[in-house]
PDB file of C-alpha atoms and ligand atoms in Angstrom:
ATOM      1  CA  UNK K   1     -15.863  -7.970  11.352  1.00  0.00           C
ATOM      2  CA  UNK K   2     -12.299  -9.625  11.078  1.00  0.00           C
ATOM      3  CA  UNK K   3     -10.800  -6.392  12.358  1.00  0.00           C
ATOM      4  CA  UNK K   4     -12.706  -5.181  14.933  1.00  0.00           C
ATOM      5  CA  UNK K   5     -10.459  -3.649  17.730  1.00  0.00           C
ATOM      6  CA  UNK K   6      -7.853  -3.489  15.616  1.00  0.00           C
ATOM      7  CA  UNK K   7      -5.701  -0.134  14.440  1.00  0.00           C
ATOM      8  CA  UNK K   8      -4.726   0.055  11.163  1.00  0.00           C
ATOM      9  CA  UNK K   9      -2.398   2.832   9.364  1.00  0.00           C
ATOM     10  CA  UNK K  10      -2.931   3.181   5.890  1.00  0.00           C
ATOM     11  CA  UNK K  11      -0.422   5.089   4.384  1.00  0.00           C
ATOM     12  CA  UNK K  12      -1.665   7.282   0.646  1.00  0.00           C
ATOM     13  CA  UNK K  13      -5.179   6.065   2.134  1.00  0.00           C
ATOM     14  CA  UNK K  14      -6.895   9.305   1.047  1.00  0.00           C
ATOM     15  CA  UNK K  15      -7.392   8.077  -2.533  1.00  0.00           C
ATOM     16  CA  UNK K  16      -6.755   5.538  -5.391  1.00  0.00           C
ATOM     17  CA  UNK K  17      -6.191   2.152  -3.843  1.00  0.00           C
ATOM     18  CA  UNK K  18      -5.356   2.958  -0.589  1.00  0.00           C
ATOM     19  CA  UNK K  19      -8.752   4.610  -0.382  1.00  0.00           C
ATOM     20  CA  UNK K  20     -10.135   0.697  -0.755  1.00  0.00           C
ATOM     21  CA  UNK K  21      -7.930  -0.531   1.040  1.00  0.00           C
ATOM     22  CA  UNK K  22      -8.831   1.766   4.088  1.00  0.00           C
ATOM     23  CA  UNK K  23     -12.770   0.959   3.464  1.00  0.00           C
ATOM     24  CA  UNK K  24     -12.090  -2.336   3.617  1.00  0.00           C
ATOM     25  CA  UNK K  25     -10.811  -2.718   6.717  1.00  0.00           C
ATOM     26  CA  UNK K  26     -13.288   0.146   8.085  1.00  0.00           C
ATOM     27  CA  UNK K  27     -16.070  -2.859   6.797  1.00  0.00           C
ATOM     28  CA  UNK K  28     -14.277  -5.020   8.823  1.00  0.00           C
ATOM     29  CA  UNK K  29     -14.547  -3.043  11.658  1.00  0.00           C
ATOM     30  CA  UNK K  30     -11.239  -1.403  12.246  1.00  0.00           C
ATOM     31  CA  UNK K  31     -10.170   2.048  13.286  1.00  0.00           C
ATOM     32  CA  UNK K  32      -8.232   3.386  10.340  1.00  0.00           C
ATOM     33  CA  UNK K  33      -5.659   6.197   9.926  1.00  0.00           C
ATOM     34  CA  UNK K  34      -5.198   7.863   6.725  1.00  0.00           C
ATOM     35  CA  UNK K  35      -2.020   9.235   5.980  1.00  0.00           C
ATOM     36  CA  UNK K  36      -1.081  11.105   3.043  1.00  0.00           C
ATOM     37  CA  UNK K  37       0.003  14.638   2.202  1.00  0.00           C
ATOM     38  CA  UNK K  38      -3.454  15.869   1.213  1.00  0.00           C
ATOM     39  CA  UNK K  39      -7.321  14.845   2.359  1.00  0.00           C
ATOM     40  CA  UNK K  40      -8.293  13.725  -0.953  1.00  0.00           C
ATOM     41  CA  UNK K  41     -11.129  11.920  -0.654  1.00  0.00           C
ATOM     42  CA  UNK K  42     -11.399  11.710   2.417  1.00  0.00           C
ATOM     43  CA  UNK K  43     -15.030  13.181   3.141  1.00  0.00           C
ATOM     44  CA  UNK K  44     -16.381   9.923   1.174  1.00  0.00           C
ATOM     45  CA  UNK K  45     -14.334   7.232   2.952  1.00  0.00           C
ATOM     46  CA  UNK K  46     -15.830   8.807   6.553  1.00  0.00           C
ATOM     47  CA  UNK K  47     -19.149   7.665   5.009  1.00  0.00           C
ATOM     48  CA  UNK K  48     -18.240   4.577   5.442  1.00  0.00           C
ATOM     49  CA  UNK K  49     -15.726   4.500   8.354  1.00  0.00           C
ATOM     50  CA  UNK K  50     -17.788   7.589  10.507  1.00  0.00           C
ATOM     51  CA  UNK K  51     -15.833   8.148  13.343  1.00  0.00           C
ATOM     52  CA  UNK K  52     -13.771   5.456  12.972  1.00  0.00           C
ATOM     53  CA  UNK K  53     -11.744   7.110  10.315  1.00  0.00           C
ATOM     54  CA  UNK K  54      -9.063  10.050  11.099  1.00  0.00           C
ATOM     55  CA  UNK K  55      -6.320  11.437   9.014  1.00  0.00           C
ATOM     56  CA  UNK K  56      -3.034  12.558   9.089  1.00  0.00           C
ATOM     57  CA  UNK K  57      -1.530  14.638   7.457  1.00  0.00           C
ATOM     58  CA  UNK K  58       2.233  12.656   6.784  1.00  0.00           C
ATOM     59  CA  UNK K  59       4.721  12.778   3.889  1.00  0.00           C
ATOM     60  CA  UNK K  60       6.152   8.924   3.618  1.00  0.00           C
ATOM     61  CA  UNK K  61       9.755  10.647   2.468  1.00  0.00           C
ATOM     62  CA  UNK K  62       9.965  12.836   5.740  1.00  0.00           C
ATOM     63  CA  UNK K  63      11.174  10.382   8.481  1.00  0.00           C
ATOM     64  CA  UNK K  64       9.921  13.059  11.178  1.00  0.00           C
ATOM     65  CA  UNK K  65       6.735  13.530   9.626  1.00  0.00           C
ATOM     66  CA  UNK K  66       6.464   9.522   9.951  1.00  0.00           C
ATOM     67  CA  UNK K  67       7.573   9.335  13.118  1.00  0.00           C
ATOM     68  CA  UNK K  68       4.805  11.599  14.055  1.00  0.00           C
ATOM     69  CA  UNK K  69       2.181   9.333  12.138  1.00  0.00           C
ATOM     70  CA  UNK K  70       3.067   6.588  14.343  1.00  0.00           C
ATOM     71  CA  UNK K  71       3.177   8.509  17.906  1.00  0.00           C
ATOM     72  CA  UNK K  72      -0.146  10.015  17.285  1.00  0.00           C
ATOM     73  CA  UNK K  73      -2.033   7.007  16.169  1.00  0.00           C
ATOM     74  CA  UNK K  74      -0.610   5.333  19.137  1.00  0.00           C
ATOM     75  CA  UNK K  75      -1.455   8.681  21.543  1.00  0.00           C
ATOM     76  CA  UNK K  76      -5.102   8.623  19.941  1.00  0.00           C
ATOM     77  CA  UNK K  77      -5.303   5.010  19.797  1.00  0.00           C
ATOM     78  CA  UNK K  78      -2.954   3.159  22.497  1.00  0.00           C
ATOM     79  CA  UNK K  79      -2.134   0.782  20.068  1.00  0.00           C
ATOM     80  CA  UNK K  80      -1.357  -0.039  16.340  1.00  0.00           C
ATOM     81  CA  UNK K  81      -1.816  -3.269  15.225  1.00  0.00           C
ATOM     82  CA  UNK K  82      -1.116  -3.173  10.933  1.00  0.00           C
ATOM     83  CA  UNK K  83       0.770  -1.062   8.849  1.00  0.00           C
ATOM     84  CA  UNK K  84      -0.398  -1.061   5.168  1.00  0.00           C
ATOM     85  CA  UNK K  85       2.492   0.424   3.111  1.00  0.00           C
ATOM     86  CA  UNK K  86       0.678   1.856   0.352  1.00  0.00           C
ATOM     87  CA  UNK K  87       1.998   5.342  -0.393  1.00  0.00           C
ATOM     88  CA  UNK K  88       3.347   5.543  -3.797  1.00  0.00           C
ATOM     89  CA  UNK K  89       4.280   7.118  -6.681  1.00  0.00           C
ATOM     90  CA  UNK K  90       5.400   6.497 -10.887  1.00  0.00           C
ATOM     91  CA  UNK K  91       7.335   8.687 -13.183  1.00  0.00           C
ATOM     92  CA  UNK K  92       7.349   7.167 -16.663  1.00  0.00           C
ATOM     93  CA  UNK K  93      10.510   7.960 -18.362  1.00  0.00           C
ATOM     94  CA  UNK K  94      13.149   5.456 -20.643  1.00  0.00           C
ATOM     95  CA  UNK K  95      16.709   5.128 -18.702  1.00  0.00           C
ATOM     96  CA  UNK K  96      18.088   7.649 -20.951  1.00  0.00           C
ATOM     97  CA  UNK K  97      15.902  10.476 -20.887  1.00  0.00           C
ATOM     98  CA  UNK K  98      14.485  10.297 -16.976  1.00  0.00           C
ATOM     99  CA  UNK K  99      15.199  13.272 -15.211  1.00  0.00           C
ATOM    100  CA  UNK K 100      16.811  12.702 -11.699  1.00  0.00           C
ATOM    101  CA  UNK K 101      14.070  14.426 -10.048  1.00  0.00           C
ATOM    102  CA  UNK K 102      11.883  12.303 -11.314  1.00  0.00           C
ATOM    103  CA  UNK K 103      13.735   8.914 -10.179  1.00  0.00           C
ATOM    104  CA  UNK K 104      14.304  10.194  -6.499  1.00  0.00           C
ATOM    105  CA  UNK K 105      10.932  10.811  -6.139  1.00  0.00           C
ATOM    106  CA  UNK K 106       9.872   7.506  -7.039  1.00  0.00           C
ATOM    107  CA  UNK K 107      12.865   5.579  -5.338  1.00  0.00           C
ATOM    108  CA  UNK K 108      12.167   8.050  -1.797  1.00  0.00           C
ATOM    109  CA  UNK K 109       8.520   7.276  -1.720  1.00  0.00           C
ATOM    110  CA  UNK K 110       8.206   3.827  -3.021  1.00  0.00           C
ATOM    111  CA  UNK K 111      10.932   2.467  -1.028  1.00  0.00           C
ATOM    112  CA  UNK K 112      12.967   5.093   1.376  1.00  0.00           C
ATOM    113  CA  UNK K 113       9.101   6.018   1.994  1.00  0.00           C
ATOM    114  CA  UNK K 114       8.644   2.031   3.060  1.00  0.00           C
ATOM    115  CA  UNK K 115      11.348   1.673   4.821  1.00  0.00           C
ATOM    116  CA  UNK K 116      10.565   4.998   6.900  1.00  0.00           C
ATOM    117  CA  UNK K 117       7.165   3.369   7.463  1.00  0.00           C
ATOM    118  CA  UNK K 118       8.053   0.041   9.193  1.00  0.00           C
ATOM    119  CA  UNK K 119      11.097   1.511  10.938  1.00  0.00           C
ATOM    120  CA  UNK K 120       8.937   4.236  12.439  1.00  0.00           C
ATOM    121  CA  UNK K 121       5.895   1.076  13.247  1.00  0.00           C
ATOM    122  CA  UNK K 122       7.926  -1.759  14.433  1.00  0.00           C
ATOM    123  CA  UNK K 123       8.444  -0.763  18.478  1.00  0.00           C
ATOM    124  CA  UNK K 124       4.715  -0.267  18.971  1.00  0.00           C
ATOM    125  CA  UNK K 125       3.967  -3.489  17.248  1.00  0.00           C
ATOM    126  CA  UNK K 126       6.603  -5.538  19.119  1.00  0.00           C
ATOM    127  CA  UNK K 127       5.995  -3.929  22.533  1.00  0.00           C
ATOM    128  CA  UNK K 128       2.446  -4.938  21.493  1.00  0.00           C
ATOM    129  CA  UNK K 129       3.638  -8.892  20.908  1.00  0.00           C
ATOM    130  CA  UNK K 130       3.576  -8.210  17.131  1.00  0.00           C
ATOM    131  CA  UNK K 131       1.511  -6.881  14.581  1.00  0.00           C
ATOM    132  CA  UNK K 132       1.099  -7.281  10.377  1.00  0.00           C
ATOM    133  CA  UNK K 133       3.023  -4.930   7.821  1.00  0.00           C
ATOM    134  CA  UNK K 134       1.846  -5.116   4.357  1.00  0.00           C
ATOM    135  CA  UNK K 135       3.838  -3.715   1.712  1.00  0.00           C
ATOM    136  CA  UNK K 136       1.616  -2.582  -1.474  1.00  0.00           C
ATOM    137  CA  UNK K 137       3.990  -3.409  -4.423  1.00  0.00           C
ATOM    138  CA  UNK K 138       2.729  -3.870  -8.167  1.00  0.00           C
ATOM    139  CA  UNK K 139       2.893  -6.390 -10.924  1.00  0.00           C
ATOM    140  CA  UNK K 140       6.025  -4.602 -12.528  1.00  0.00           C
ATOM    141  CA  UNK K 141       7.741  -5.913  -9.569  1.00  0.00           C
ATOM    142  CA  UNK K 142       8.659  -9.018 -11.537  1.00  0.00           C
ATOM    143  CA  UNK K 143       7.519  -7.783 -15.254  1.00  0.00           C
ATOM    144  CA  UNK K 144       9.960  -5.625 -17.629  1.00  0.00           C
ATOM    145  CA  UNK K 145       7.674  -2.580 -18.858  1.00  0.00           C
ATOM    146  CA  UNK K 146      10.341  -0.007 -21.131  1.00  0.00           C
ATOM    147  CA  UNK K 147       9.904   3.332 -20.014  1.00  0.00           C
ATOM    148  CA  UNK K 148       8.852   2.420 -15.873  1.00  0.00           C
ATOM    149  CA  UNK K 149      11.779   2.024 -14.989  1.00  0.00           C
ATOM    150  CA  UNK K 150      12.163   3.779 -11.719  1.00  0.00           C
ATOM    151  CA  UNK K 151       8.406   2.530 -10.651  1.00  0.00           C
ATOM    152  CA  UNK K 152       9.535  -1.584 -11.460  1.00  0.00           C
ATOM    153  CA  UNK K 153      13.006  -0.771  -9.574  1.00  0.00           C
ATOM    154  CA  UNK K 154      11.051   0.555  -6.679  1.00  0.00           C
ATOM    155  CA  UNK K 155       8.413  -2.379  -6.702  1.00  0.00           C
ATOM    156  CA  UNK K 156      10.950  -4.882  -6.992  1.00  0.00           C
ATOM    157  CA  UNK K 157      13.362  -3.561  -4.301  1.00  0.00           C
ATOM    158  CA  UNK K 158       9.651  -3.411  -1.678  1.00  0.00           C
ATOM    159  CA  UNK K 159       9.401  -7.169  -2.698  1.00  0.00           C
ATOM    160  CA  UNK K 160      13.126  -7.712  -1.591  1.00  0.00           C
ATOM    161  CA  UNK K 161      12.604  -5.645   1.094  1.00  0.00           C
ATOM    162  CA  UNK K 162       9.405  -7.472   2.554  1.00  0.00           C
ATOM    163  CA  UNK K 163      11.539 -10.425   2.680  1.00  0.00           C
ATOM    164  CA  UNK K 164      14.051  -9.017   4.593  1.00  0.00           C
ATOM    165  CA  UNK K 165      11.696  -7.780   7.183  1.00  0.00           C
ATOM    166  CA  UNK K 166       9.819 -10.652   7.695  1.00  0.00           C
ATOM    167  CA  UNK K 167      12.937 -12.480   8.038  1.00  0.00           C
ATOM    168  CA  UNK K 168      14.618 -10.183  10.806  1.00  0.00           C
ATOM    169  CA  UNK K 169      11.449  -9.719  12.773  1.00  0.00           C
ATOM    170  CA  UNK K 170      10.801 -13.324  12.713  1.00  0.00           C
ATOM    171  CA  UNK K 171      10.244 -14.409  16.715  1.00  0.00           C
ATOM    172  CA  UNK K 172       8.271 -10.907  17.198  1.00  0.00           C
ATOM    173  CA  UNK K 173       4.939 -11.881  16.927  1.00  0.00           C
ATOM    174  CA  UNK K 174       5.105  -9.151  13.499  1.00  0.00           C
ATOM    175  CA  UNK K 175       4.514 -10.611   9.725  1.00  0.00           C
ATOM    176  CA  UNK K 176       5.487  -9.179   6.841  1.00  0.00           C
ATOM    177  CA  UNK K 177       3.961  -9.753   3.787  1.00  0.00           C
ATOM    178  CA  UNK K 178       3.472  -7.796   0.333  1.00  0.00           C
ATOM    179  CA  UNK K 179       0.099  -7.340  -2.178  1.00  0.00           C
ATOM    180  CA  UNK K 180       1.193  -7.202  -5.443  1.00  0.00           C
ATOM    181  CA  UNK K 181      -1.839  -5.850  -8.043  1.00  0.00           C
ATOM    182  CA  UNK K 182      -1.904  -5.986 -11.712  1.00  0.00           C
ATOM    183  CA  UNK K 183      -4.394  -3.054 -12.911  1.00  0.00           C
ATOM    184  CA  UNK K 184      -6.823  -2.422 -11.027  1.00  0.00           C
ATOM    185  CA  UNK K 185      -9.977   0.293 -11.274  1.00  0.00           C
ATOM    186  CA  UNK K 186      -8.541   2.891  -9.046  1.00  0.00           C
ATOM    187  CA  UNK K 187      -5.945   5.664  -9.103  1.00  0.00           C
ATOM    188  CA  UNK K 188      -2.766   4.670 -10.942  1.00  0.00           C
ATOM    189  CA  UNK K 189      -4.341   1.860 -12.894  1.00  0.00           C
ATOM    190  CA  UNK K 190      -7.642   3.564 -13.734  1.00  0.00           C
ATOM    191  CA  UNK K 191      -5.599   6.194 -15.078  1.00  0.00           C
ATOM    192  CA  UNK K 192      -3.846   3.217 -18.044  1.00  0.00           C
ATOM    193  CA  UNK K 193      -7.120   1.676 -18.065  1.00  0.00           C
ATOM    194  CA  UNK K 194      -8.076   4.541 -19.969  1.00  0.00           C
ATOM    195  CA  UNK K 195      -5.089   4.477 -22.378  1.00  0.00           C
ATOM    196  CA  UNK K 196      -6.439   2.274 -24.872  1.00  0.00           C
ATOM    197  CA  UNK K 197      -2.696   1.262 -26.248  1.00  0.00           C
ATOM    198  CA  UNK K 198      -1.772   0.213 -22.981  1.00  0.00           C
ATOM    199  CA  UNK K 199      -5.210  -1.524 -22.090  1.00  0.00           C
ATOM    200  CA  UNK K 200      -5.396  -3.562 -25.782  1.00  0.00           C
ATOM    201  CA  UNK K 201      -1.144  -4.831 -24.905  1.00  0.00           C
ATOM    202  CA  UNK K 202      -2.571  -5.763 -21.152  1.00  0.00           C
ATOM    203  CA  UNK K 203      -5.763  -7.197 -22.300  1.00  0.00           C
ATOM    204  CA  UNK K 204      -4.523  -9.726 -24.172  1.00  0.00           C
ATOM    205  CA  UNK K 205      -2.464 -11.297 -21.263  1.00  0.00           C
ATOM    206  CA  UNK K 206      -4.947 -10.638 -19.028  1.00  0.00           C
ATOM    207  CA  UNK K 207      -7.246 -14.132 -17.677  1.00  0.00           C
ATOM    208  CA  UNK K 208      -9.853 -11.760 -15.969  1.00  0.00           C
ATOM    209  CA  UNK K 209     -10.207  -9.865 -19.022  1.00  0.00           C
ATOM    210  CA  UNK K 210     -11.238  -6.664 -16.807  1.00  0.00           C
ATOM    211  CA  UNK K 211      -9.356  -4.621 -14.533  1.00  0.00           C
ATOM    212  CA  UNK K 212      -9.190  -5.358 -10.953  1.00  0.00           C
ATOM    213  CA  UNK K 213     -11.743  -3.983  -8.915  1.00  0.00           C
ATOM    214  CA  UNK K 214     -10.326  -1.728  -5.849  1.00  0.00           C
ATOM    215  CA  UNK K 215     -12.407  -3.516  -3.526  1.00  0.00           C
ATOM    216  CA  UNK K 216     -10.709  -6.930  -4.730  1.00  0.00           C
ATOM    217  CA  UNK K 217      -6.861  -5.460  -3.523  1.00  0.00           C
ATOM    218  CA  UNK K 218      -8.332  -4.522  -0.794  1.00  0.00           C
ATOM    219  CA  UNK K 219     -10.073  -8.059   0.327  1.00  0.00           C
ATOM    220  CA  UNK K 220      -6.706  -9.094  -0.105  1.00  0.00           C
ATOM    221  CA  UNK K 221      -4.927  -6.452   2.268  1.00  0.00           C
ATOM    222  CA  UNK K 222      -8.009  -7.737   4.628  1.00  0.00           C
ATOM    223  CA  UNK K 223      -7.191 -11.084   4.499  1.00  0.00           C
ATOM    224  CA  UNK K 224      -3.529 -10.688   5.112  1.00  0.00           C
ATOM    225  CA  UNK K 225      -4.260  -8.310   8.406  1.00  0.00           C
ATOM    226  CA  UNK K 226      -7.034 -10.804  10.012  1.00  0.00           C
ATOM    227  CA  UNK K 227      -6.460 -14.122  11.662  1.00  0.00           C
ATOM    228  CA  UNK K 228      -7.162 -15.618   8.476  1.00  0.00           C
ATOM    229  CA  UNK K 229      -3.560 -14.633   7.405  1.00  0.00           C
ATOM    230  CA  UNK K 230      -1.939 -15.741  10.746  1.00  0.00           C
ATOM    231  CA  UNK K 231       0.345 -18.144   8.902  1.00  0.00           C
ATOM    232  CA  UNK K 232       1.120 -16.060   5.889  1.00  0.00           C
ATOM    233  CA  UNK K 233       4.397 -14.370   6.152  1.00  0.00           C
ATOM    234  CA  UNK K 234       7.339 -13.371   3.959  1.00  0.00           C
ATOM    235  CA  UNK K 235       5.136 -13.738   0.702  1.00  0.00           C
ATOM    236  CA  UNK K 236       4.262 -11.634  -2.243  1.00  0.00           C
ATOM    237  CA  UNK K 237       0.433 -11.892  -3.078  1.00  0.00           C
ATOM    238  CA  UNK K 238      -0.267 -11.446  -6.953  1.00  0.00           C
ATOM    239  CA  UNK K 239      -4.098  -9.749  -7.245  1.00  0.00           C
ATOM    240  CA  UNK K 240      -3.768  -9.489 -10.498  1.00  0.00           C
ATOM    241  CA  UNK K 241      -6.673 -11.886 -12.640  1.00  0.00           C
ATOM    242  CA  UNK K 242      -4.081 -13.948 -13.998  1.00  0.00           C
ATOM    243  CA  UNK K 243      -1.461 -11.346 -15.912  1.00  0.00           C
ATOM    244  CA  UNK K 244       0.437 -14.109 -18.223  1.00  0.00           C
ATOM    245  CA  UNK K 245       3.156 -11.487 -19.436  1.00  0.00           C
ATOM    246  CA  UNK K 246       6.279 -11.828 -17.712  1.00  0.00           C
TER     247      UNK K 246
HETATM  248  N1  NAP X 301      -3.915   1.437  -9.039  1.00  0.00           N
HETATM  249  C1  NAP X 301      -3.287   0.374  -9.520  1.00  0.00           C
HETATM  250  O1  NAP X 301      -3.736  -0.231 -10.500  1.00  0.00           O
HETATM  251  C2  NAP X 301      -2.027  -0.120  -8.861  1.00  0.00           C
HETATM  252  C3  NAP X 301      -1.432  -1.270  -9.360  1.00  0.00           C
HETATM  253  C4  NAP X 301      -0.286  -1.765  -8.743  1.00  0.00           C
HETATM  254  C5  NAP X 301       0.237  -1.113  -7.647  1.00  0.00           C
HETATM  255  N2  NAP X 301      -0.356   0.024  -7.187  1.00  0.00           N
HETATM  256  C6  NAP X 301       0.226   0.665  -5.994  1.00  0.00           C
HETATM  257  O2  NAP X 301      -0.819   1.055  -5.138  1.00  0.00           O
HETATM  258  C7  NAP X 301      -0.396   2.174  -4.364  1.00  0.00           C
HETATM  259  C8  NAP X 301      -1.447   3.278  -4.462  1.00  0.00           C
HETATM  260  O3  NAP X 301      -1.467   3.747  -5.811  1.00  0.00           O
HETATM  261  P1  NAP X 301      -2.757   4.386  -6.494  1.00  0.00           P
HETATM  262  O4  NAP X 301      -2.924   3.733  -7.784  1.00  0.00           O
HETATM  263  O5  NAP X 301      -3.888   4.402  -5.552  1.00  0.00           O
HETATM  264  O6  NAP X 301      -2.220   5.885  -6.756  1.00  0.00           O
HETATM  265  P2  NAP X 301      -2.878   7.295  -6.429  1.00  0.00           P
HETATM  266  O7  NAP X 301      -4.331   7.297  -6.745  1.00  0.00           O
HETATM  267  O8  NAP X 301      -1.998   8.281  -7.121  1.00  0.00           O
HETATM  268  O9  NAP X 301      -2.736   7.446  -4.838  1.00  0.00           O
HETATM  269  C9  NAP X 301      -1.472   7.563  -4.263  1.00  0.00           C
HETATM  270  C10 NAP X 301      -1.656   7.833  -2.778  1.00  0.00           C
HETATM  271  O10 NAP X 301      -0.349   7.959  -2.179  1.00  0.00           O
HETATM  272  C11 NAP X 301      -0.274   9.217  -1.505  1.00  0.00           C
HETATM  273  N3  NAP X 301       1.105   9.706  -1.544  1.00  0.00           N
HETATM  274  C12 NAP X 301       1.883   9.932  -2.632  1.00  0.00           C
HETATM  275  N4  NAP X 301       3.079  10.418  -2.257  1.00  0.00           N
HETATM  276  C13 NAP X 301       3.054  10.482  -0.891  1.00  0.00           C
HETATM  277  C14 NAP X 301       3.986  10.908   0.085  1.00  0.00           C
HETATM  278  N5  NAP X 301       5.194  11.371  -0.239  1.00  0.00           N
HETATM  279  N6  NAP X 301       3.626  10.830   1.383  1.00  0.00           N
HETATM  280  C15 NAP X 301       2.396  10.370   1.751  1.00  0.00           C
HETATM  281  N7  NAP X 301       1.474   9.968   0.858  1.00  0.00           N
HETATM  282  C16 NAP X 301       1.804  10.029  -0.449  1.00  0.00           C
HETATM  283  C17 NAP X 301      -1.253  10.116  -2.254  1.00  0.00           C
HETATM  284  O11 NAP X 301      -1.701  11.205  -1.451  1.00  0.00           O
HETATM  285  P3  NAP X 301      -1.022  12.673  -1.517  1.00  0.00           P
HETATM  286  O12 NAP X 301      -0.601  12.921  -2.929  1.00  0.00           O
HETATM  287  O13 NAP X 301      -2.101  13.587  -1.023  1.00  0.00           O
HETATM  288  O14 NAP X 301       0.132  12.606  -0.566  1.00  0.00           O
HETATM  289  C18 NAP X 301      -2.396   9.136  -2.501  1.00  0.00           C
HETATM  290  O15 NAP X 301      -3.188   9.008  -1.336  1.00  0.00           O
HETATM  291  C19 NAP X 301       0.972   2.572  -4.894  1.00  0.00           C
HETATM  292  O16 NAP X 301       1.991   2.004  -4.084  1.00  0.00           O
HETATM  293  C20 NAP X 301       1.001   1.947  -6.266  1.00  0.00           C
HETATM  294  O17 NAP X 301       2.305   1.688  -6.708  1.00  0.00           O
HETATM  295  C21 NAP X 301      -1.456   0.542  -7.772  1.00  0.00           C
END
């Protein structure tokens, strides 16, 4: 029960990762927030959370819609203690061919979507005496993939961006840190799991020689938000089993 009494707001927690990420913390006893544009699974994580589970319905590239995420947790709540950053997005596509579409709407929820985020969190957590923001970014953060492009851009700039944060809101009482996973058995990575040329390239580099287990990202996020992580800040957590390609 590491966060009992605490108030967590997991953004994209309806499904995917951030839908382990929010049971996690429920298993630690938190009160969790769910935001996201749709409910998606949301019937299945209240079997776990119960009424400690509510969502909202937010979209991470509105900056009014967030700002609304963040008043009503607080109104329902009267606090808000962590902010998991874990909205997101990918649009394959090589340089030449992506549409521009397509790269906004990776760059505005990936990172305009972050930024939004902890902009919109960071007076309830420092009139609080501080808080923890984690930043969900990936393992193309740091590793050249052709044709993800706009998704490694957008990973890369969260990392910078985590560093930033953590840097300016030193003195607060709020750390920033980021969760980088490798594949993992939920939503985006499930989904090239499945692709058998992208699972035999990944395999190979791969010390866990399985996919990551949503659960397992989430432990992380966990560990981050508890006291455990009370001396963890500005850092970029790999969950990844040991992926050797760089
Ligand atoms: N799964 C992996 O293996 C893996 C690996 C590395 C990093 N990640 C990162 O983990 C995070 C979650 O990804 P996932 O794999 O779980 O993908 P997913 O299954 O597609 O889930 C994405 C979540 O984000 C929400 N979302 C998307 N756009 C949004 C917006 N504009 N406003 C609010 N919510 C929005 C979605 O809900 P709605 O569509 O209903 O809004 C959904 O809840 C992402 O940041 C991703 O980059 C995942």
């Amino acid at each position: 029960m590491r966060l009992r009494g605490k108030v967590v707001v997991v953004t994209g927690g309806t499904r995917g990762l951030g839908r382990s990420i929010a049971e996690a913390a429920l298993l630690e006893g938190a009160r969790v927030v769910c935001a996201a544009r749709s409910t998606g699974d949301l019937e299945l994580i209240r079997e776990v959370g119960h009424d400690r589970v509510h969502f909202h319905h937010t979209d991470v590239r509105d900056r009014a819609s967030v700002e609304a995420l963040m008043r009503a947790t607080h109104d329902r709540y009267g606090r808000l203690d962590v902010l998991v950053c874990n909205a997101g997005v990918s649009n394959d596509g090589m340089v030449r061919d992506l549409g521009v579409a397509e790269w906004s709407e990776v760059i505005d929820t990936n990172l305009t979507g972050t930024f939004h985020c902890v902009q919109a969190a960071v007076p309830y957590l420092e009139a609080q005496g501080g808080g923890r923001i984690i930043v969900i970014s990936s393992a193309l953060s740091t590793r050249v993939s052709p044709g993800a492009g706009a998704y490694s851009v957008s990973k890369a700039a969260v990392d910078m961006f985590t560093k930033v944060c953590a840097a300016e809101f030193a003195g607060t009482g709020i750390t920033v840190n980021a969760v980088a996973p490798g594949i993992i058995d939920q939503g985006l990575g499930a989904r090239l799991a499945e692709n058998d040329l992208v699972w035999d390239a990944v395999e190979a580099r791969l010390l866990a020689g399985r996919p990551g287990r949503g659960e397992e990202v989430g432990n992380a996020v966990v560990f981050l938000a508890s006291d455990d992580g009370s001396y963890i800040n500005s850092h970029v957590m790999e969950v990844n089993g040991g992926l050797l390609w760089s």
